[in-house]
Coordinates of C-alpha atoms in Angstrom, one line a residue:
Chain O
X83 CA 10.2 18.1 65.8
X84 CA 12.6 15.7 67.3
X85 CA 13.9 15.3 63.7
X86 CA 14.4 19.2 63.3
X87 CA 16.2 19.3 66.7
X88 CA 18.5 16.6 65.2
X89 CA 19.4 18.3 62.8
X90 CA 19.8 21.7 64.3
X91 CA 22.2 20.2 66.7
X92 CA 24.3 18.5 64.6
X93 CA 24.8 21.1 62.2
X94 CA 25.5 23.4 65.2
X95 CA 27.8 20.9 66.3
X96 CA 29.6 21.1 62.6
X97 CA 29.9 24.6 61.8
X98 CA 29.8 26.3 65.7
X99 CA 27.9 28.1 67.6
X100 CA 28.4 31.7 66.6
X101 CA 26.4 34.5 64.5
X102 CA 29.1 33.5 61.2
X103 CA 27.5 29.8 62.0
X104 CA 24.1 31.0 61.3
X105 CA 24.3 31.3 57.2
X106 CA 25.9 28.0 56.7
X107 CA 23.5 26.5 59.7
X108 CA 20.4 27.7 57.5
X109 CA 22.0 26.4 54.6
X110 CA 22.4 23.2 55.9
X111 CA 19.0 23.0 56.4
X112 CA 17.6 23.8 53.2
X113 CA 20.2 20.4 52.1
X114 CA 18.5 18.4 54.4
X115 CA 14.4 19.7 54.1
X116 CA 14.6 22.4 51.4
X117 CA 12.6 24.6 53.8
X118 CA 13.7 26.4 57.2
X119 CA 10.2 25.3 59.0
X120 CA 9.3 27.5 62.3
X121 CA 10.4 25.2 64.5
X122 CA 13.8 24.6 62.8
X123 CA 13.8 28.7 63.0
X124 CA 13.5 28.6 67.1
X125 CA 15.6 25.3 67.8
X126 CA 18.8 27.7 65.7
X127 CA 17.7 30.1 68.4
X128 CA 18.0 28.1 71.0
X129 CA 21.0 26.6 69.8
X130 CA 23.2 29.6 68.6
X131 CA 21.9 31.4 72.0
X132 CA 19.9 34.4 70.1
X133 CA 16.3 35.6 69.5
X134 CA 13.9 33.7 66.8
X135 CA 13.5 37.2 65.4
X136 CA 16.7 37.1 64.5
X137 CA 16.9 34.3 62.9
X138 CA 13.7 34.5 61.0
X139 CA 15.7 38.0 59.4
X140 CA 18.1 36.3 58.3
X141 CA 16.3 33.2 57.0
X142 CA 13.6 35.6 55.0
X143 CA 16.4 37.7 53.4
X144 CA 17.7 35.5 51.5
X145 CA 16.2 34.1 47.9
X146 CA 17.5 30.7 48.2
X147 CA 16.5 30.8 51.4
X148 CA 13.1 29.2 52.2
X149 CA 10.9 29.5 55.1
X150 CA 7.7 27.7 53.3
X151 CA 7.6 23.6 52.1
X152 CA 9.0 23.3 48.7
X153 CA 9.3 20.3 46.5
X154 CA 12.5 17.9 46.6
X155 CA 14.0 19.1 43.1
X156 CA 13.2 23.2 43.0
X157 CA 14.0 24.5 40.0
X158 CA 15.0 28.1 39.3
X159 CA 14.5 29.4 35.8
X160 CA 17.1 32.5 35.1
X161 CA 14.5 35.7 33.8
X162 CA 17.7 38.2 33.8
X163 CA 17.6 40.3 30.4
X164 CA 19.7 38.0 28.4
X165 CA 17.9 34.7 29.1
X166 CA 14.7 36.6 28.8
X167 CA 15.6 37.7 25.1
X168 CA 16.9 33.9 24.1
X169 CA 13.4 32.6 25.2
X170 CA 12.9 31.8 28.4
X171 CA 9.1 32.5 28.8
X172 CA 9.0 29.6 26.3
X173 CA 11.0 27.5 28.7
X174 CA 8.5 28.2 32.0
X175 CA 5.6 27.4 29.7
X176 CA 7.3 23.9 29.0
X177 CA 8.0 23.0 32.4
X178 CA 4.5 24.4 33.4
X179 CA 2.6 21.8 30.6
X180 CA 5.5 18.9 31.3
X181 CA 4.9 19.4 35.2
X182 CA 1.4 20.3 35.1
X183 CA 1.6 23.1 37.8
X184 CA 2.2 27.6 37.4
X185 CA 4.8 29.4 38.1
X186 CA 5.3 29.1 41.7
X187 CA 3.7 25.7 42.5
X188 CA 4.7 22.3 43.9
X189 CA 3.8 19.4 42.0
X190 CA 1.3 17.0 43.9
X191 CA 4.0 14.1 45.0
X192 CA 5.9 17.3 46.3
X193 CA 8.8 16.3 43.7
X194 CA 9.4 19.6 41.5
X195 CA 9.2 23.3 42.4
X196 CA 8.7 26.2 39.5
X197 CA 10.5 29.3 40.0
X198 CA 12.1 32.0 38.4
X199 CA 14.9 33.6 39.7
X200 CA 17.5 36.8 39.1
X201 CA 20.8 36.6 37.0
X202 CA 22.6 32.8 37.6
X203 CA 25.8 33.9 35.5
X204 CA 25.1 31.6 32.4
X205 CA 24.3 34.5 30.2
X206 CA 26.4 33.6 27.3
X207 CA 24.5 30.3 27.0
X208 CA 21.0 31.7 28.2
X209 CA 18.3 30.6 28.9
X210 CA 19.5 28.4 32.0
X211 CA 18.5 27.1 34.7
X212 CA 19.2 25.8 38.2
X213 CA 17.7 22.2 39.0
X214 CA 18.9 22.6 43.2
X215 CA 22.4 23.3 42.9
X216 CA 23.0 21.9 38.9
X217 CA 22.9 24.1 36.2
X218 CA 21.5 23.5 33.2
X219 CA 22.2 26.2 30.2
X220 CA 21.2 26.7 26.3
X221 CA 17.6 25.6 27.3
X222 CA 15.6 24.6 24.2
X223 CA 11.7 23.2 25.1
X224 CA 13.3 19.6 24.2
X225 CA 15.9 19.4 26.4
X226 CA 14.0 20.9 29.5
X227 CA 11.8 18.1 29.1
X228 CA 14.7 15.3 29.0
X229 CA 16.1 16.9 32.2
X230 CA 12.9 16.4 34.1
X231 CA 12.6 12.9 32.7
X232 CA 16.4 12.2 33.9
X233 CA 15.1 13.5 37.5
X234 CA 11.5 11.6 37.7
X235 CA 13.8 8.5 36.4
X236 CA 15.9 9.2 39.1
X237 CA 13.4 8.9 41.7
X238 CA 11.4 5.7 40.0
X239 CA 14.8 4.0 40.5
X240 CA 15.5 5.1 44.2
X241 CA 12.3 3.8 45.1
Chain N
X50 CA 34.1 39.9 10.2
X51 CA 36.8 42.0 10.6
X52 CA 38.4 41.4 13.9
X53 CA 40.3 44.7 15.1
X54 CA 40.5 43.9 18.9
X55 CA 43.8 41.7 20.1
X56 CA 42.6 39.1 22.7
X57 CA 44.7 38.9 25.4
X58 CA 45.7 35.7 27.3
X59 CA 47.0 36.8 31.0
X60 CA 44.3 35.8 32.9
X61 CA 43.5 32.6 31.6
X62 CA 47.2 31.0 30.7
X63 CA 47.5 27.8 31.3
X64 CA 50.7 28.3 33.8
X65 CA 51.5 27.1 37.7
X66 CA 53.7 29.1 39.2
X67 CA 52.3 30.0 42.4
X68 CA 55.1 28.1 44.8
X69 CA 57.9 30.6 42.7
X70 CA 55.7 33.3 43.2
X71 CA 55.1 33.0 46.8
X72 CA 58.7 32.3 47.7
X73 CA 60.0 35.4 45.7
X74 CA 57.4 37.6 47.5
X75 CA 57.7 36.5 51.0
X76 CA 61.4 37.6 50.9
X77 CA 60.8 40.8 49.4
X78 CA 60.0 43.9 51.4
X79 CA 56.3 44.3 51.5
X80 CA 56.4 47.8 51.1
X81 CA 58.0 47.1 47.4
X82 CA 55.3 44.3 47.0
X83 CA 52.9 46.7 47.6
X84 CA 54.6 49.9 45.6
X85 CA 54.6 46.9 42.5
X86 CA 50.9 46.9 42.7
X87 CA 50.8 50.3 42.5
X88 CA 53.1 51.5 39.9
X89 CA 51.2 48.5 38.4
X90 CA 48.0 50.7 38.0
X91 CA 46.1 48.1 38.8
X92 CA 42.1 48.6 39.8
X93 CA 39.5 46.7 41.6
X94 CA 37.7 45.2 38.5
X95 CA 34.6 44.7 40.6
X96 CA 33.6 47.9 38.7
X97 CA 34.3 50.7 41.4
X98 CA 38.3 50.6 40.3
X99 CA 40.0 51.4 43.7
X100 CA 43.7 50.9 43.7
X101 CA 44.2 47.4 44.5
X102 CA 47.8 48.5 46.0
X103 CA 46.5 51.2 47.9
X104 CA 43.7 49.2 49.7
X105 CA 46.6 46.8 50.2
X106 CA 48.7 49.6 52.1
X107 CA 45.5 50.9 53.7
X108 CA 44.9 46.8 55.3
X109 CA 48.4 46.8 56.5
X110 CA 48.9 50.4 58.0
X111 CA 46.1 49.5 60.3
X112 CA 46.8 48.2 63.6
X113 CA 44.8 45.8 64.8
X114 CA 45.6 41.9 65.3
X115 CA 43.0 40.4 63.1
X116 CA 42.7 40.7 60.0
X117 CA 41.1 39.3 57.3
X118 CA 41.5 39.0 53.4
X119 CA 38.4 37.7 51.4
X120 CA 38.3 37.2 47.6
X121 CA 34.6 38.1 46.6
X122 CA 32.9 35.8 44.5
X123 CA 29.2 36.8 44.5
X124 CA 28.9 37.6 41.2
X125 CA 25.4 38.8 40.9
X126 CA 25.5 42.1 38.7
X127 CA 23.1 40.6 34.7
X128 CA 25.4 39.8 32.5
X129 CA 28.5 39.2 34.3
X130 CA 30.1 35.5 34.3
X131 CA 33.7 36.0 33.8
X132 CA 34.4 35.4 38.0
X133 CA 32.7 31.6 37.4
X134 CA 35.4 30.7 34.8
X135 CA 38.0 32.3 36.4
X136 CA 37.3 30.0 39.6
X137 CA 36.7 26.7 37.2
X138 CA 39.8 27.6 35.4
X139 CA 42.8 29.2 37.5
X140 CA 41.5 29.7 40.7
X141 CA 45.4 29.3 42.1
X142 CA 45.9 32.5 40.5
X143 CA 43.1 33.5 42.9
X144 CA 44.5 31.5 45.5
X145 CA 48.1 32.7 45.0
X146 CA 47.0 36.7 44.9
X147 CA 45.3 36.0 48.2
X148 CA 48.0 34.6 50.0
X149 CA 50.3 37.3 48.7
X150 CA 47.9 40.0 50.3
X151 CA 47.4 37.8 53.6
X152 CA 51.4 38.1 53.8
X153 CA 51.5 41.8 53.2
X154 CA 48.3 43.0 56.2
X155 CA 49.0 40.3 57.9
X156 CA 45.8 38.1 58.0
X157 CA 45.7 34.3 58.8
X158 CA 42.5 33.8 57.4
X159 CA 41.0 34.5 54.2
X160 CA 37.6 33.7 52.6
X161 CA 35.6 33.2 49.3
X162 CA 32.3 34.3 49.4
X163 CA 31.2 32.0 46.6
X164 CA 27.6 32.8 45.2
X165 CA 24.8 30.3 45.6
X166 CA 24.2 30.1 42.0
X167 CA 28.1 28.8 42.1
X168 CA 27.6 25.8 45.0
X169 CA 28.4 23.4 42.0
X170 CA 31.8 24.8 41.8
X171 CA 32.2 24.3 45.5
X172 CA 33.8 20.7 45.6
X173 CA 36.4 21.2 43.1
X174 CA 37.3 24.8 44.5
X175 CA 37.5 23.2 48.2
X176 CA 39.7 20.3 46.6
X177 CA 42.1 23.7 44.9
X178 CA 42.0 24.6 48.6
X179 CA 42.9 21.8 50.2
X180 CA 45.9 21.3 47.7
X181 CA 47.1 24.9 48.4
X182 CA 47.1 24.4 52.0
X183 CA 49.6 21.9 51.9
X184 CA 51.4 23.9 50.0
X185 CA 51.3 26.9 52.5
X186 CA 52.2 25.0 55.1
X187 CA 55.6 23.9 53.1
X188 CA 56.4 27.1 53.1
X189 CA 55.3 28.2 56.0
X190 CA 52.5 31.0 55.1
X191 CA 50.2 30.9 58.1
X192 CA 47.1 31.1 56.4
X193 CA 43.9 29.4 55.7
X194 CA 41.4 29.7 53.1
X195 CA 37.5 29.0 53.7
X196 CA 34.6 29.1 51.5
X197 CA 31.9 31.0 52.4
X198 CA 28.6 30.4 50.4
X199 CA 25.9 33.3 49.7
X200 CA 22.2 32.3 49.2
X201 CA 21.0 34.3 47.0
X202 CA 21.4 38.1 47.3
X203 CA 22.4 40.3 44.7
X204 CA 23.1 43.1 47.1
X205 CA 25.7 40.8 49.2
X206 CA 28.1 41.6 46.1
X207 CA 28.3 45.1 48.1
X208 CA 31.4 44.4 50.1
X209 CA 30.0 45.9 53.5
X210 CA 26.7 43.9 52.8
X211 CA 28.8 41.0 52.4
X212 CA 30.5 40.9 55.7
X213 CA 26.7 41.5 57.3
X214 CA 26.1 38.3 55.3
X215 CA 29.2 36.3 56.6
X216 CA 28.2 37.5 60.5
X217 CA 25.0 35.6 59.8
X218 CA 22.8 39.2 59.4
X219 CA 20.6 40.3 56.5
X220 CA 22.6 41.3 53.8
X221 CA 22.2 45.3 54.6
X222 CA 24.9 47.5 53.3
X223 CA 26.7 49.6 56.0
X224 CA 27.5 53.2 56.3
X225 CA 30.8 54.5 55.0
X226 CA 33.0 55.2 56.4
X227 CA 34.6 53.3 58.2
X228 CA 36.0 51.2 54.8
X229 CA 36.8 47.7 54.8
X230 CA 40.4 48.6 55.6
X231 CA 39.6 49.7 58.9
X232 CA 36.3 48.3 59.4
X233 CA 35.7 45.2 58.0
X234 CA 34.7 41.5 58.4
X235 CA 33.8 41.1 62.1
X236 CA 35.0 44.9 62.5
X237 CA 38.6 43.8 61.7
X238 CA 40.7 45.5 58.9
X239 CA 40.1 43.4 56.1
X240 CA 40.6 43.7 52.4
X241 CA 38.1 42.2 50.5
X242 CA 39.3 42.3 46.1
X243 CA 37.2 40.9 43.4
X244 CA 37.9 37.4 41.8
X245 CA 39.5 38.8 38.8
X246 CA 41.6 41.6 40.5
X247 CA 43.4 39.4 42.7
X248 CA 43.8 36.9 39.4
X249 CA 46.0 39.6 37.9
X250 CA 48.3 40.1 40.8
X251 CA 49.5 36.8 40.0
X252 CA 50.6 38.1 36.8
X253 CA 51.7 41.3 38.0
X254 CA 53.8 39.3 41.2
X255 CA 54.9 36.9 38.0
X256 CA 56.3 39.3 35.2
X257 CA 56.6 42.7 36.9
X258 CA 54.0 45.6 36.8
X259 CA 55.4 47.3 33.7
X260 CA 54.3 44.4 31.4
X261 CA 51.0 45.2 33.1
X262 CA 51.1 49.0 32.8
X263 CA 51.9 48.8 29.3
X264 CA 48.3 47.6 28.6
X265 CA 45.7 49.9 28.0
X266 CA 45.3 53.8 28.5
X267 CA 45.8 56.4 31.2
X268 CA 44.1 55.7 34.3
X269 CA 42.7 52.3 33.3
X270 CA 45.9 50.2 32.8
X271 CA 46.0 46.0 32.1
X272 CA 43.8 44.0 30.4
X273 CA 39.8 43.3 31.8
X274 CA 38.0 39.9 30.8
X275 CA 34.6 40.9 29.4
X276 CA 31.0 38.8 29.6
X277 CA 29.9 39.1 26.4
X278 CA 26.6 38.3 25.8
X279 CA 23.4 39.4 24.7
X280 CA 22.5 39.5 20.4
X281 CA 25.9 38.5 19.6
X282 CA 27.4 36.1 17.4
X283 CA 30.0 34.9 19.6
X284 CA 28.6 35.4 23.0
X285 CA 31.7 34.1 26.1
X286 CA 34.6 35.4 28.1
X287 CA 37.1 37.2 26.3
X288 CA 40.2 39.4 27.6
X289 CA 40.8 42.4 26.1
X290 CA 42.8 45.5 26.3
X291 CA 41.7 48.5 28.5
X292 CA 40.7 52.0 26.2
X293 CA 39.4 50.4 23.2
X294 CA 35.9 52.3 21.6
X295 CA 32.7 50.8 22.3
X296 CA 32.4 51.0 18.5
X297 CA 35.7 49.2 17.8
X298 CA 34.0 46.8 20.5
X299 CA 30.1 46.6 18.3
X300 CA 32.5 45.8 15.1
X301 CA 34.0 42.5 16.6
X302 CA 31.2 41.3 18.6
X303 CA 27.8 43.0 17.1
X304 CA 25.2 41.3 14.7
X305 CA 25.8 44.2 12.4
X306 CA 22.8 45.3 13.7
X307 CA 23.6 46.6 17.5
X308 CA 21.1 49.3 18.7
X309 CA 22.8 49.6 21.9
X310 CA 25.6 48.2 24.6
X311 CA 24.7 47.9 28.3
X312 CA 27.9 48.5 29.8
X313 CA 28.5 47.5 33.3
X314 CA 25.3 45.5 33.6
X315 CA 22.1 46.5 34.9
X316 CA 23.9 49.1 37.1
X317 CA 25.5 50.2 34.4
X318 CA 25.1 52.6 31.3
X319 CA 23.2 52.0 28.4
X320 CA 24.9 53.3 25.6
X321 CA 22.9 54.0 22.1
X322 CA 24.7 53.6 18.5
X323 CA 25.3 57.4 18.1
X324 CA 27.4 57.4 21.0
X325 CA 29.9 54.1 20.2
X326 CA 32.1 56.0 18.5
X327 CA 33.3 58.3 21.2
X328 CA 32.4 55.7 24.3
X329 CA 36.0 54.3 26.0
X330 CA 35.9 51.5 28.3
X331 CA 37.7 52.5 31.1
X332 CA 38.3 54.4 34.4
X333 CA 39.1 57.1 32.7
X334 CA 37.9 60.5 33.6
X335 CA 34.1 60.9 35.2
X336 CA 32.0 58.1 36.0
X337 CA 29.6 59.4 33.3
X338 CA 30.0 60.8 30.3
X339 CA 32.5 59.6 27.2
X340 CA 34.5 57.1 29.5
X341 CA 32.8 54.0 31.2
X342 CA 34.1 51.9 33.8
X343 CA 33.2 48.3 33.7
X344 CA 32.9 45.3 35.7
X345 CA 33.2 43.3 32.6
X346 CA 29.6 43.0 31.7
X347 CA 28.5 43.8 28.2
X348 CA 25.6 43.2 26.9
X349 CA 24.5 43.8 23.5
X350 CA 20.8 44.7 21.7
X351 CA 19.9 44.6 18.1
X352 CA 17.5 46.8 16.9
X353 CA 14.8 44.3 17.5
X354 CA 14.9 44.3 20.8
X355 CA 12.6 46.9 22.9
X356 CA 14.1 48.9 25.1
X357 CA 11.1 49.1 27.2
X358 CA 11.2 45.7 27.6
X359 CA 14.9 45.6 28.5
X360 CA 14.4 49.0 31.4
X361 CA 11.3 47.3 33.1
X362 CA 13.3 43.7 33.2
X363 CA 15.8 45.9 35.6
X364 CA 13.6 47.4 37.7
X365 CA 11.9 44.4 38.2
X366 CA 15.7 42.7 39.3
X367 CA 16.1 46.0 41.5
X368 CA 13.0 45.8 43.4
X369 CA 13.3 42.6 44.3
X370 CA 16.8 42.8 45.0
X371 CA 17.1 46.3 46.8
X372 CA 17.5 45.1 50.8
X373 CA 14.9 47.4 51.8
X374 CA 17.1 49.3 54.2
X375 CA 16.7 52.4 52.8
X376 CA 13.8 54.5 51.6
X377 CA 15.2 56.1 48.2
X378 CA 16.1 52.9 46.8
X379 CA 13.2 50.1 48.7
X380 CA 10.3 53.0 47.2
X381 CA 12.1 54.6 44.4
X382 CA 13.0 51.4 42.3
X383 CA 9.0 50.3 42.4
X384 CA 7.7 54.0 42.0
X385 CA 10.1 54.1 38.4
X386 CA 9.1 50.9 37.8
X387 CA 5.4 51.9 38.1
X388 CA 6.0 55.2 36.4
X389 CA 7.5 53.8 33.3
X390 CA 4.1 51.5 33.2
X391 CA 1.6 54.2 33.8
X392 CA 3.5 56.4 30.9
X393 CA 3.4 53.1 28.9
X394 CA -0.1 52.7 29.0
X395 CA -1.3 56.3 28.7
X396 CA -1.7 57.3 32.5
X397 CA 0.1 59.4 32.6
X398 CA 1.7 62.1 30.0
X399 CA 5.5 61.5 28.8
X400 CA 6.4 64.5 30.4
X401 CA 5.8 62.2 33.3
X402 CA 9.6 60.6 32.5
X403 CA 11.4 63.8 33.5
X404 CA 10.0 63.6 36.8
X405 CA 10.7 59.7 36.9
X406 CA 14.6 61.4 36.2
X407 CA 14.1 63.4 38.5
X408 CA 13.3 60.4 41.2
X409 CA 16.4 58.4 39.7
X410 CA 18.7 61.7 40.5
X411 CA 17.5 61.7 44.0
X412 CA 18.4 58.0 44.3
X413 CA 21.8 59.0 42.9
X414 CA 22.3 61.2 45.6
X415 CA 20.1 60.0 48.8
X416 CA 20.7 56.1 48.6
X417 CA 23.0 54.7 51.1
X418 CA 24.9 52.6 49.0
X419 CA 26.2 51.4 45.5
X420 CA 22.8 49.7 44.6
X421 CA 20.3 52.5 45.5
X422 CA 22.7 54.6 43.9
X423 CA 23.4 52.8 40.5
X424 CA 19.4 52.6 39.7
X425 CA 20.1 55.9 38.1
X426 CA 22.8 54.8 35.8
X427 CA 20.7 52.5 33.3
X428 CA 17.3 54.6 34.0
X429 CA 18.5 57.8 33.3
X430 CA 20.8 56.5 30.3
X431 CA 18.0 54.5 28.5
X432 CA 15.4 57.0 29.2
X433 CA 17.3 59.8 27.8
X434 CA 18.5 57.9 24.7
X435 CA 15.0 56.1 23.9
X436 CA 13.2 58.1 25.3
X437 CA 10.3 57.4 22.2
X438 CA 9.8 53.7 22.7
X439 CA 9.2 54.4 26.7
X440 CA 6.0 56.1 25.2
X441 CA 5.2 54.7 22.3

């Protein structure tokens, strides 16, 4: 809790304490925790001076917005008409068998997260994909799982 | 393959002329800046092709002490990619068509409402910025350019949805009117142009508007830059000419085996091979009928493709992306995505689909805004055109 109020503050602190501060505020805290917890949700509140429920409307509006615990690397897998004709069911079912989890789930060390979202603007080089904010395009089964080894890699050598 | 459309290179030429431009602008009259732009003939190539000139006018007439001019970058509608390269490749055209229009209304700030999906182009657009502030400053433009980033909401491509967004609301779509011009950002006057229209201002500031006019047809003058993809063999970003034939289009970029052309994206039309011949892209004329306006997405199908499968992959994006602020659109895109399953599997008769047009007419009509509204473009226009494979 401490943590949250922390961070609240300081990203008040950063972009201001107005309504246009509450987007890039919410934003902020999906960098730091990839989710906007309940308590980050009321310490905005208290910070920008308005109601939780107003907040919370803003926070559950938005797709890349996330109000429940996701893993550290979420990826988003483009299922848009063009990237769903060049194969990207094919693509899910390689990162469900290479991460061991569905559509939707977290994996167990809380590392990856599987979804699927609308149109990312690759569709010339479809399917693609979003690993956070990286985009990955002209999936093939192979290369989706090099890219997941490149992140697990990533983490073996941080810790 | 014989190649019978010219690709243009205005958009995308590799030239940096931006501190001539502004200093040749900022002594002329704005009224003949803005009567350029016009005689120009130049349209908002978002896909609703307003008058970039006259929304210009409209921002400067208006007498408030605020205003605001914001380049909109949320590039959301399937299909469409052309804004992302524009931004990775000459976004000082951007920057410089901007500036021009802060001049003209007189606004001192001005915004990018980049995407999410786009964050990654985020650090080298800021470091474009920064390098064009210094530049302003030289020459003493009071302006200053911010990027503001979406999360994740098709419907925040709707300009009044987007200033919503940038007040830190849910991206709902406001009544209109008031426009933008009057009523915009923060309830200033503001004029908010697509990432490619204010692009071609550079050009049009650079070599006059007649070289622009003199492209393309009545009504729809200059060139557009088209996302191609889809089953193509040369999917990408090409410019081309406004007024070609859709069929001209199919011969350059088709597998020789097109079915159909999406045009405009999932909002758009869905255009069947019987009708290519006598389909222009352009503003031209009605929004439906022989002439389609575009915001640069095509997207083609071969005739393997169902177009069952490609109708319930757009409902599904609509329902999930309608804002729910309205009931045509937040019940009517499930109910046709539920009717065209139940007719799929039997429940219902086919005769059922006239009623389901029936629902997407009443959208047309009864939604408060663009999305709601647009349902009816690609529902009606597949459903009427392949009508047999809804059924069978």
């Amino acid at each position: 809790m401490a943590e949250v109020k922390q961070l609240v503050k300081g990203l008040a602190d950063q972009h201001g304490r107005s309504m246009e501060s509450l987007l890039p505020i919410l934003q902020g805290i999906i960098n730091q925790e990839q989710h906007i917890s309940e308590d980050a949700m009321v310490e905005v509140a208290r910070e920008l001076n308005i109601s939780a429920a107003q907040v919370y409307g803003t926070a559950t509006f938005y797709s890349f917005l996330h109000t429940k615990p996701l893993g550290k690397y979420v990826i988003r897998v483009c299922k848009t008409i063009t990237c769903m004709m060049h194969g990207k069911n094919q693509i899910i079912q390689e990162l469900e068998a290479v991460l061991k989890i569905n559509l939707g789930e977290t994996t167990h060390d809380r590392l990856f997260t599987l979804l699927e979202t609308n149109c990312l603007g690759q569709c010339h080089k479809g399917p693609a994909m979003l690993v956070n904010d990286e985009p990955y395009t002209e999936l093939t089964p192979e290369k989706v799982r090099a890219i997941i080894m490149k992140y697990k890699q990533q983490e073996l050598n941080v810790n | 393959m014989k190649k019978n459309l010219q690709r243009l290179d205005l958009i995308f030429k590799n030239e940096h002329d931006t501190e001539v431009i502004l200093r040749k602008t900022i002594g002329r009259k704005c009224d003949d800046v803005i009567n350029d732009l016009i005689s120009s003939g130049l349209k908002g190539r978002g896909g609703a092709g307003f008058p970039t000139g006259l929304k210009w006018k409209l921002a400067a007439e208006a007498n408030q002490p605020d205003k605001f001019v914001i380049c909109n970058a949320d590039e959301g509608e399937p299909g469409t990619f052309k804004d992302r390269e524009i931004l990775s490749s000459v976004p000082h055209k951007v920057l410089t068509g901007m500036a021009v229009c802060a001049h003209i209304i007189g606004a001192k700030k001005g915004f990018i409402y980049l995407r999410g999906e786009y964050k990654f182009l985020k650090p080298s657009l800021q470091k474009v910025i920064d390098d064009f502030h210094v530049l302003l400053d030289d020459l003493k433009i009071d302006l200053r350019v911010a990027i503001f980033l979406g999360s994740g909401a098709y419907i925040c491509g709707e300009e009044s949805a987007l200033f919503e967004s940038m007040e830190g609301k849910r991206g709902e779509p406001r009544n209109k009117p008031p426009f933008p011009t009057d009523f915009g950002y923060k309830g200033q006057p503001t004029v908010i142009n697509n990432v490619e229209t204010l692009a071609h201002t550079y050009s049009i500031l650079k070599y006059g508007p007649d070289k622009f006019k003199d492209l393309g047809v009545q009504d729809s003058r200059g060139s557009k830059v088209f996302s191609v993809s889809g089953d193509t063999p040369i999917p990408g970003i090409y410019e081309l000419e406004f007024g070609m034939s859709l069929q001209k289009f199919v011969d350059d970029f088709g597998d020789g085996d097109s079915k159909a052309v999406q045009v405009g994206g999932a909002s758009g039309f869905c255009v069947p091979r019987k009708k290519f011949e006598k389909t222009i892209i352009g503003y031209q004329g009605k929004l439906r009928g022989t002439s389609l306006p575009t915001g640069g997405s095509m997207m083609i199908f071969n005739s393997s493709r169902s177009m069952y499968n490609v109708l319930h992959n757009y409902l599904d994006f609509f329902v999930e992306e309608s804002c729910g602020q309205c009931t045509p659109c937040r019940v009517g895109t499930q109910q046709l995505l539920l009717g065209i399953q139940a007719v799929k599997k039997g429940e219902q008769p086919s005769s059922y689909l006239d009623r389901l047009l029936d629902l997407a007419e009443a959208m047309r009509v009864t939604a408060k805004c663009g999305l709601g509204q647009s349902v009816a473009n690609s529902f009606s226009s597949i459903v009427e055109n392949f009508r047999e494979e809804m059924i069978y």
